[in-house]
């Protein structure tokens, strides 16, 4: 299994809702990532987990809350989002800790719309 | 600061012709360079990487890239383009400047490749 699986594929939520995005991989990878991508723009790193510990938080607003319950699973909890948070949210993984020569494996993303 | 630039927003090429997607970089120290491709409504897929060694790197789907240290470039090439190569291409450099060396990639702005039949 060489896939990173993200659910749901599409999500529409109001600004007062609470929702979660889920990401799963069964490749034995120990680093997992959340990226945000606007249309036709490069992905922007949000969070990195390395060996289930949060190693990078790119000054992301607290309305985004990541969670890594185990080495295969990564969640992104969403609360009180703004319309400008509408984007494609990509999960990725890499074998160890994302050091210099590791490639990332990306999921297909969750397209989020905030109304 | 580490950075990478893709000077062309879009590249148009006829099917069967060679293609080049340009990338230049600015890093302190050794560059660790990557190309990723994104098809519509999909995540990014790894194409190839340069870490060290041969300046010509071969990757997936017949793509290759030439690392040129003097010109600080890492252009993506393919000898014969296919319509199915039409996608958004990102060049990226690994950011090794922080205290943590965990996984931070700096992406270029992306280049849309349009291959016409």
XYZ file of C-alpha atoms in Angstrom:
232
model
C 0.000 0.000 0.000
C 1.708 3.178 -1.203
C -1.164 5.557 -0.668
C -1.995 8.415 1.597
C -5.762 8.438 2.061
C -7.635 11.593 2.989
C -11.265 11.886 4.016
C -13.563 13.538 3.249
C -12.752 14.571 -0.321
C -15.031 17.592 -0.084
C -16.281 19.516 2.945
C -18.577 22.509 3.252
C -18.854 24.095 6.667
C -20.206 27.206 8.281
C -18.070 29.545 10.336
C -19.496 28.215 13.609
C -19.082 24.535 12.799
C -16.540 22.083 14.141
C -15.228 19.486 11.709
C -12.217 17.235 11.302
C -10.079 16.147 8.386
C -8.550 12.703 8.477
C -5.389 11.321 6.885
C -4.135 7.754 6.949
C -1.084 5.936 5.622
C 0.058 2.347 6.030
C 3.551 2.645 4.586
C 5.227 2.736 7.997
C 6.160 6.377 7.523
C 7.105 8.294 10.657
C 6.699 11.873 9.446
C 3.334 13.345 8.490
C 2.419 16.803 7.231
C -0.476 19.157 6.678
C -0.344 21.615 3.793
C -2.822 24.242 2.652
C -3.090 25.008 -1.054
C -5.022 27.732 -2.814
C -5.932 27.232 -6.465
C -2.942 27.364 -8.838
C -0.612 28.239 -5.944
C 2.125 26.224 -4.228
C 1.287 24.274 -1.082
C 1.973 26.081 2.182
C 3.263 24.034 5.079
C 1.100 24.133 8.196
C 2.291 21.371 10.534
C 4.815 18.548 10.663
C 4.694 15.550 12.958
C 7.840 13.503 13.341
C 7.608 10.238 15.278
C 4.161 11.343 16.493
C 5.466 14.578 17.999
C 4.667 18.004 16.600
C 7.968 19.274 15.223
C 6.895 22.236 13.086
C 3.974 24.634 13.483
C 4.179 27.363 10.876
C 2.418 29.937 13.064
C -0.959 28.532 12.093
C -4.034 30.138 13.759
C -5.414 28.179 16.681
C -8.673 27.523 14.837
C -6.642 24.732 13.195
C -5.665 22.008 15.640
C -3.604 19.007 14.518
C -3.562 15.645 16.187
C -1.473 12.536 15.575
C -3.064 9.657 17.533
C -0.620 7.086 16.158
C 2.028 6.733 13.476
C -0.539 5.926 10.759
C -3.130 8.583 11.444
C -3.186 12.364 11.286
C -6.171 14.574 11.982
C -6.807 18.271 11.509
C -9.555 19.669 13.722
C -11.296 22.777 12.434
C -13.277 25.269 14.494
C -14.594 28.754 13.803
C -12.997 28.989 10.396
C -13.126 32.013 8.143
C -14.091 32.106 4.463
C -10.438 32.791 3.575
C -9.600 29.362 4.989
C -11.333 27.781 2.002
C -8.647 25.793 0.188
C -7.385 22.324 -0.657
C -5.881 20.717 2.435
C -3.194 18.194 1.618
C -1.753 15.550 3.860
C 1.652 14.035 3.144
C 4.001 11.523 4.688
C 7.667 10.591 4.431
C 9.603 7.577 5.661
C 11.530 8.946 8.624
C 11.774 12.522 9.723
C 11.713 14.355 6.437
C 15.436 14.904 6.273
C 17.125 16.196 3.187
C 16.760 13.307 0.762
C 13.255 12.119 1.594
C 10.450 12.535 -0.888
C 6.932 13.260 0.252
C 3.916 11.108 -0.556
C 0.796 13.241 -0.881
C -2.856 12.404 -0.523
C -5.434 13.769 -2.977
C -6.606 16.352 -0.493
C -9.793 17.647 1.069
C -11.408 20.554 -0.763
C -12.771 22.756 2.009
C -15.327 25.501 1.527
C -16.170 27.795 4.447
C -19.432 29.690 4.086
C 17.258 32.473 2.878
C 16.458 29.493 0.715
C 14.267 30.153 -2.296
C 13.285 28.705 -5.616
C 11.903 30.489 -8.676
C 9.931 29.247 -11.648
C 10.021 32.109 -14.123
C 7.219 30.868 -16.386
C 3.591 30.699 -15.293
C 2.743 28.569 -18.312
C 4.603 26.560 -20.909
C 2.900 25.475 -24.127
C 4.321 22.717 -26.290
C 3.064 20.511 -29.090
C 2.784 16.792 -28.505
C 5.950 14.997 -29.584
C 8.148 18.040 -29.099
C 10.715 18.341 -26.319
C 9.687 20.292 -23.238
C 11.575 22.281 -20.620
C 10.173 23.700 -17.399
C 12.601 26.095 -15.772
C 13.658 26.366 -12.136
C 16.373 28.378 -10.445
C 17.316 28.209 -6.792
C 19.087 30.154 -4.102
C 20.432 28.261 -1.106
C 23.228 28.459 1.385
C 25.082 25.200 1.385
C 24.312 22.150 -0.723
C 20.987 22.213 -2.575
C 18.499 19.379 -2.212
C 16.120 19.828 -5.127
C 12.868 18.169 -6.114
C 10.252 18.248 -8.851
C 6.617 17.410 -8.141
C 3.652 17.278 -10.527
C 0.001 17.962 -9.705
C -2.801 16.767 -11.924
C -6.232 18.428 -11.615
C -8.034 17.661 -8.352
C -5.142 15.564 -7.099
C -2.295 15.842 -4.637
C 1.317 16.292 -5.658
C 3.317 13.400 -7.047
C 7.082 13.096 -6.776
C 8.934 13.113 -10.100
C 12.617 13.247 -9.219
C 15.228 14.675 -6.868
C 18.811 15.855 -6.865
C 20.819 15.281 -3.714
C 24.356 14.726 -4.955
C 26.177 12.955 -7.769
C 25.324 13.032 -11.469
C 24.037 16.325 -12.753
C 21.458 14.600 -14.963
C 18.743 13.046 -12.846
C 16.223 10.647 -14.336
C 12.754 10.377 -12.864
C 9.248 9.072 -13.368
C 7.231 9.122 -16.606
C 10.298 9.806 -18.787
C 11.176 13.108 -17.128
C 14.696 14.169 -16.314
C 16.290 17.230 -14.805
C 19.666 18.829 -15.229
C 21.395 20.292 -12.197
C 23.660 23.215 -13.100
C 25.583 24.589 -10.144
C 27.125 27.560 -11.946
C 23.721 28.736 -13.182
C 21.913 27.625 -9.981
C 19.317 25.921 -12.133
C 17.433 22.644 -12.062
C 15.350 22.571 -15.249
C 12.887 19.756 -15.886
C 12.984 18.174 -19.331
C 11.350 15.512 -21.416
C 12.425 14.566 -24.950
C 8.900 14.020 -26.302
C 5.841 15.562 -24.629
C 2.513 13.772 -24.257
C -0.918 15.364 -23.921
C -1.192 13.506 -20.618
C 1.819 15.458 -19.299
C -0.417 18.525 -19.069
C -0.406 19.460 -15.388
C 0.973 21.888 -12.803
C 4.666 21.410 -12.044
C 6.420 22.523 -8.864
C 10.120 22.809 -8.231
C 11.112 22.632 -4.555
C 14.205 22.982 -2.411
C 14.737 21.508 1.013
C 15.129 24.175 3.689
C 18.092 23.167 5.830
C 18.482 26.544 7.509
C 16.425 25.914 10.635
C 17.420 24.203 13.860
C 15.220 21.285 12.928
C 15.967 19.481 9.662
C 12.514 17.997 9.541
C 10.861 18.051 6.212
C 10.396 21.658 5.227
C 10.155 22.045 1.487
C 10.111 25.454 -0.173
C 8.063 25.335 -3.360
C 8.268 27.517 -6.422
C 5.124 29.232 -7.673
C 4.418 26.460 -10.138
C 4.363 26.226 -13.920
C 1.345 25.016 -15.854
C 2.382 22.784 -18.727
C -0.064 22.604 -21.614
C 0.669 19.973 -24.247
C -1.488 20.307 -27.356
C -2.214 17.471 -29.786
